[in-house]
Coordinates of C-alpha atoms in Angstrom, one line a residue:
M1 CA 13.8 5.6 9.1
E2 CA 17.4 5.8 7.7
I3 CA 18.8 2.3 6.1
F4 CA 22.3 1.1 5.5
R5 CA 24.6 -2.2 5.0
N6 CA 27.4 -3.8 7.6
S7 CA 28.6 -0.3 9.0
T8 CA 27.8 3.4 9.8
K9 CA 30.4 4.6 8.2
D10 CA 27.9 6.6 5.3
L11 CA 25.7 7.9 8.9
V12 CA 27.9 9.0 11.5
N13 CA 25.2 10.0 12.8
A14 CA 23.4 6.1 13.7
R15 CA 27.0 5.7 16.6
G16 CA 26.5 5.7 19.3
G17 CA 22.6 4.5 19.3
V18 CA 20.8 1.8 20.6
F19 CA 20.1 -1.0 18.6
A20 CA 17.9 -4.4 18.3
L21 CA 19.5 -7.4 16.7
G22 CA 17.6 -10.2 15.1
N23 CA 16.0 -11.4 12.6
F24 CA 12.6 -10.3 13.0
D25 CA 11.1 -12.0 10.4
G26 CA 6.9 -10.8 10.3
V27 CA 7.8 -8.0 12.8
H28 CA 5.1 -9.7 15.5
L29 CA 4.6 -9.0 19.2
G30 CA 7.6 -9.6 20.4
H31 CA 9.8 -8.2 18.5
K32 CA 7.8 -4.6 18.8
E33 CA 8.7 -5.6 22.4
I34 CA 12.3 -5.5 21.9
I35 CA 11.7 -2.1 19.1
S36 CA 9.3 -0.5 21.9
K37 CA 12.8 -0.9 24.4
A38 CA 15.4 0.2 22.0
I39 CA 13.3 3.2 21.2
S40 CA 12.6 4.1 24.6
I41 CA 16.5 3.8 25.7
G42 CA 16.8 6.0 22.6
K43 CA 14.5 8.7 23.8
K44 CA 15.9 8.7 27.3
N45 CA 19.2 8.7 26.2
N46 CA 19.0 11.5 23.1
I47 CA 20.6 9.1 21.0
P48 CA 19.6 7.1 17.5
S49 CA 17.2 3.9 18.0
G50 CA 16.9 1.2 15.3
V51 CA 17.6 -2.5 14.8
L52 CA 19.9 -4.6 12.6
I53 CA 18.3 -7.5 11.2
F54 CA 20.4 -10.5 8.3
Q55 CA 20.1 -10.5 5.2
P56 CA 19.9 -13.3 3.5
H57 CA 18.1 -15.1 7.3
P58 CA 21.3 -17.1 8.6
R59 CA 18.8 -20.4 8.8
K60 CA 18.3 -19.6 4.7
F61 CA 21.9 -19.3 4.2
F62 CA 23.0 -22.8 6.0
R63 CA 20.4 -24.6 4.5
P64 CA 19.6 -23.1 1.3
N65 CA 17.1 -26.4 0.2
D66 CA 15.0 -26.1 3.0
E67 CA 11.2 -25.3 2.3
N68 CA 9.9 -21.4 2.6
F69 CA 9.7 -20.0 5.6
I70 CA 10.2 -16.3 5.1
I71 CA 7.2 -14.5 6.3
S72 CA 8.1 -11.1 4.9
D73 CA 10.9 -10.1 3.0
I74 CA 13.5 -7.5 3.4
K75 CA 11.3 -4.6 1.8
T76 CA 8.3 -6.1 3.7
R77 CA 10.2 -6.0 7.0
S78 CA 11.8 -3.1 6.3
Y79 CA 8.5 -1.6 5.8
L80 CA 6.8 -3.0 8.9
L81 CA 10.0 -1.5 10.8
E82 CA 9.5 2.0 9.5
N83 CA 6.1 1.7 11.1
C84 CA 7.0 1.4 14.2
G85 CA 8.8 4.5 14.5
L86 CA 13.3 3.8 14.6
D87 CA 15.3 5.6 13.6
F88 CA 17.7 3.5 11.1
L89 CA 18.1 -0.3 9.6
G90 CA 20.8 -2.1 9.4
I91 CA 21.3 -5.0 7.0
L92 CA 23.9 -7.0 7.4
D93 CA 25.3 -9.5 5.0
F94 CA 25.3 -12.7 6.3
D95 CA 27.6 -14.4 4.0
K96 CA 30.9 -17.0 4.4
K97 CA 33.0 -14.6 6.6
M98 CA 30.1 -13.3 8.8
S99 CA 29.3 -16.9 9.4
N100 CA 32.4 -18.3 11.1
L101 CA 33.1 -15.1 12.9
T102 CA 33.5 -15.9 17.3
P103 CA 31.2 -14.5 19.1
Y104 CA 33.0 -12.3 19.8
E105 CA 34.5 -11.2 16.6
F106 CA 30.9 -10.7 15.6
V107 CA 30.3 -8.8 18.7
D108 CA 34.1 -6.3 18.4
N109 CA 34.4 -6.3 14.5
V110 CA 30.7 -5.9 13.9
I111 CA 28.9 -4.3 16.6
N112 CA 31.2 -2.4 18.5
N113 CA 33.7 -1.0 15.8
A114 CA 31.8 -1.0 12.2
I115 CA 28.8 0.2 14.0
D116 CA 30.0 1.4 17.1
V117 CA 26.6 0.2 18.8
S118 CA 26.3 1.7 22.9
H119 CA 23.6 -0.2 24.0
L120 CA 22.7 -3.7 22.4
I121 CA 19.1 -5.3 22.9
V122 CA 18.2 -8.8 22.0
G123 CA 16.0 -11.4 23.1
Y124 CA 16.1 -14.1 26.2
N125 CA 16.9 -17.0 22.9
F126 CA 19.4 -15.0 21.2
K127 CA 22.1 -17.3 19.7
F128 CA 25.3 -16.1 17.6
G129 CA 28.7 -16.8 16.4
K130 CA 30.1 -19.5 14.9
D131 CA 28.1 -23.1 15.2
R132 CA 25.8 -20.8 17.0
S133 CA 28.4 -21.3 19.5
G134 CA 27.2 -17.9 21.8
D135 CA 24.4 -17.4 24.0
V136 CA 23.2 -14.4 26.0
Q137 CA 25.4 -15.6 29.2
A138 CA 27.9 -14.8 26.5
L139 CA 26.7 -12.0 24.7
T140 CA 26.7 -10.9 28.9
D141 CA 30.4 -11.3 29.4
I142 CA 31.1 -9.6 25.7
C143 CA 29.2 -7.0 26.7
K144 CA 31.1 -6.1 29.6
K145 CA 34.8 -6.4 28.8
L146 CA 33.2 -4.0 25.4
K147 CA 31.7 -1.7 27.5
I148 CA 28.4 -2.1 25.1
D149 CA 25.2 -1.9 27.3
L150 CA 22.9 -5.0 27.0
S151 CA 19.3 -5.6 27.5
I152 CA 17.8 -9.1 27.3
I153 CA 14.1 -9.2 27.0
D154 CA 12.3 -12.3 28.3
K155 CA 9.9 -14.1 26.4
V156 CA 6.4 -12.5 25.1
E157 CA 3.5 -14.9 25.8
G158 CA -0.9 -13.8 25.6
D159 CA -3.8 -15.2 24.9
N160 CA -2.6 -18.7 24.7
Y161 CA 0.4 -18.2 21.7
I162 CA 4.0 -17.6 22.3
F163 CA 5.0 -14.4 20.1
S164 CA 7.5 -16.0 18.0
S165 CA 8.1 -16.0 13.8
S166 CA 7.9 -19.9 14.4
S167 CA 4.2 -19.5 15.5
V168 CA 2.7 -17.0 12.6
R169 CA 4.2 -19.3 10.2
D170 CA 2.2 -22.4 11.9
C171 CA -0.5 -20.3 11.3
L172 CA 0.0 -19.4 8.4
R173 CA 0.3 -22.9 6.7
K174 CA -3.4 -23.1 8.2
A175 CA -4.8 -20.5 7.1
D176 CA -5.7 -18.9 10.7
L177 CA -5.3 -15.3 9.9
K178 CA -7.0 -14.4 13.0
G179 CA -4.4 -16.2 15.4
A180 CA -1.2 -14.5 12.8
K181 CA -2.8 -11.2 14.1
K182 CA -2.6 -12.1 17.3
I183 CA 0.9 -12.8 17.4
I184 CA 1.9 -9.7 14.6
G185 CA 0.0 -7.5 16.5
D186 CA -1.6 -6.8 13.1
Y187 CA -2.9 -8.5 9.3
W188 CA 0.0 -10.2 8.1
T189 CA 1.7 -8.0 5.1
V190 CA 3.2 -8.1 2.0
K191 CA 4.9 -5.2 0.3
G192 CA 6.0 -6.1 -3.3
E193 CA 6.3 -4.7 -6.7
V194 CA 3.6 -5.3 -9.4
I195 CA 4.6 -7.5 -12.4
K196 CA 3.1 -7.8 -15.1
G197 CA 1.6 -11.2 -15.4
D198 CA -0.4 -13.1 -18.7
Q199 CA -3.1 -10.6 -18.7
R200 CA -5.9 -13.2 -18.0
G201 CA -7.5 -11.5 -15.1
R202 CA -8.0 -8.8 -17.7
Q203 CA -9.4 -10.4 -20.5
I204 CA -12.4 -12.4 -18.4
G205 CA -13.2 -9.3 -16.6
F206 CA -11.5 -8.9 -13.4
P207 CA -8.1 -7.3 -13.6
T208 CA -5.4 -8.2 -11.5
A209 CA -2.2 -7.0 -9.7
N210 CA 0.5 -9.8 -9.4
I211 CA 3.7 -10.1 -7.2
S212 CA 5.8 -12.9 -7.0
M213 CA 5.8 -14.5 -3.8
E214 CA 8.9 -16.7 -4.6
G215 CA 10.8 -17.3 -1.7
W216 CA 8.7 -16.7 0.7
I217 CA 6.6 -19.2 3.2
E218 CA 3.3 -21.1 1.5
P219 CA 1.0 -20.4 3.5
L220 CA -2.1 -22.6 2.4
F221 CA -3.1 -21.6 -1.1
G222 CA -6.3 -20.2 -1.6
V223 CA -8.2 -17.1 -1.7
Y224 CA -8.1 -14.2 0.4
A225 CA -10.3 -11.1 1.8
V226 CA -7.6 -8.4 1.0
K227 CA -7.2 -4.5 1.9
V228 CA -4.6 -3.1 -0.4
S229 CA -2.7 -0.1 -0.1
I230 CA -1.4 2.1 -2.8
D231 CA 0.4 5.8 -2.3
G232 CA -1.2 6.1 1.3
L233 CA -5.0 5.5 0.0
L234 CA -7.1 1.9 1.0
Y235 CA -8.7 -0.3 -1.3
K236 CA -10.4 -3.6 -0.6
G237 CA -9.9 -7.1 -2.9
V238 CA -9.7 -10.4 -3.2
A239 CA -6.9 -12.0 -3.7
N240 CA -5.9 -15.9 -5.2
L241 CA -1.8 -17.2 -3.8
G242 CA -0.9 -19.7 -4.8
I243 CA 0.0 -21.5 -8.2
R244 CA -3.2 -21.1 -10.4
P245 CA -4.3 -25.1 -10.6
T246 CA -6.5 -24.1 -13.4
F247 CA -3.8 -22.5 -15.6
G248 CA -0.9 -24.4 -14.7
Q249 CA 1.2 -21.5 -13.1
S250 CA 4.0 -23.3 -11.6
S251 CA 5.6 -20.5 -8.7
P252 CA 3.6 -19.2 -6.1
L253 CA 2.0 -15.9 -7.3
L254 CA -0.3 -13.6 -5.7
E255 CA -3.0 -11.7 -7.5
V256 CA -4.8 -8.9 -6.3
H257 CA -8.3 -8.1 -8.0
L258 CA -9.3 -4.8 -6.6
F259 CA -13.2 -3.8 -6.4
D260 CA -12.9 0.2 -5.9
Y261 CA -9.4 0.7 -8.4
S262 CA -8.5 1.8 -12.1
G263 CA -5.3 2.2 -13.0
D264 CA -1.4 0.8 -14.3
L265 CA 0.6 -0.4 -10.9
Y266 CA 2.7 -2.2 -13.1
G267 CA 6.5 -1.3 -11.6
N268 CA 4.8 -0.2 -8.4
D269 CA 4.6 -1.4 -4.6
I270 CA 2.0 -2.0 -3.2
V271 CA 1.3 -3.6 0.5
I272 CA -1.1 -6.0 0.9
S273 CA -3.0 -6.8 4.3
F274 CA -4.5 -10.6 4.6
I275 CA -7.7 -10.1 6.2
D276 CA -9.3 -13.4 6.4
F277 CA -9.3 -16.7 4.4
I278 CA -11.8 -17.6 2.1
R279 CA -11.6 -20.6 0.9
E280 CA -8.8 -23.0 -0.3
E281 CA -7.3 -23.2 -4.0
K282 CA -8.9 -25.2 -6.7
K283 CA -9.1 -26.5 -10.2
F284 CA -12.3 -25.1 -12.3
D285 CA -13.4 -27.0 -15.4
G286 CA -13.1 -24.0 -17.3
I287 CA -13.3 -19.8 -17.8
E288 CA -17.5 -19.9 -16.7
A289 CA -16.5 -21.7 -13.4
L290 CA -14.3 -19.4 -12.6
K291 CA -15.6 -16.3 -13.5
K292 CA -18.4 -17.6 -11.5
Q293 CA -16.4 -18.6 -8.5
I294 CA -14.9 -15.3 -8.6
E295 CA -18.1 -13.3 -8.4
I296 CA -18.9 -15.4 -5.2
D297 CA -15.7 -14.5 -3.3
S298 CA -15.6 -11.3 -4.3
T299 CA -19.1 -11.0 -2.6
K300 CA -18.0 -13.2 0.4
A301 CA -14.4 -11.0 1.1
I302 CA -16.2 -7.7 0.7
E303 CA -18.6 -9.0 4.0
L304 CA -15.2 -10.6 5.8
I305 CA -13.3 -6.9 5.4
I306 CA -16.7 -5.1 6.7
E307 CA -16.7 -7.5 9.7
N308 CA -13.0 -7.2 10.0

């Protein structure tokens, strides 16, 4: 999958393609239905298929002081979308200029002229343009005028879940990973760069790969059973996601202890899949109590990974 920003002028072979448009936060089954439609149309008409997403999320642009809600940051979303089999990912900078475009200006300036989309796909509840004044009916009228084919995907539901990013957020905030998996169609996943921490884990015999979760949604802080992909190889592990109250951490951090890996991961990207929830985060009286609990958590993590 090739990635472009705002325009396909440097990627001529992306022009004239079929593109799905939206935020695609979490890349859940509703999104995958839209993506599948794009790929199908692309193959049928021998044209490239792709997705167009906004960066930052429009909600983040308009309400920067809202609590963090992002399920998948741009790096993770790119990874998940690439795994869907798309040819292109277009990232549209959502800034003041973009936010002030009328519905018609947005479709004509961005979708038509900058990217040259021949077929556009959106969800049933898509809103766009200044003050979110455009809906699917307005989009239908605009695309007809500009001779852009348009497909609108209906709401996708199943097993008493609505396949939406909001539903995924609700599940993560209460550590309902099984519910999140039903909506996403896979485990909730984080792709991030391993950063250098205070190396306390190494000092107490449980070295960790640390990923900053600054700006991400805050799921229920606690300990999780995880699987970790490193250079295409899969490893089992246990992870703490939270603020480490024993040590006074202030920003959310994901600390992953791998059971069957040794090596230096600093600066490398790893992919963490959250398998199941073990317990909530808590403060310990001292290092020995923490070490004992990590041993218990590790045993439980292995059991949960085997079960799943």
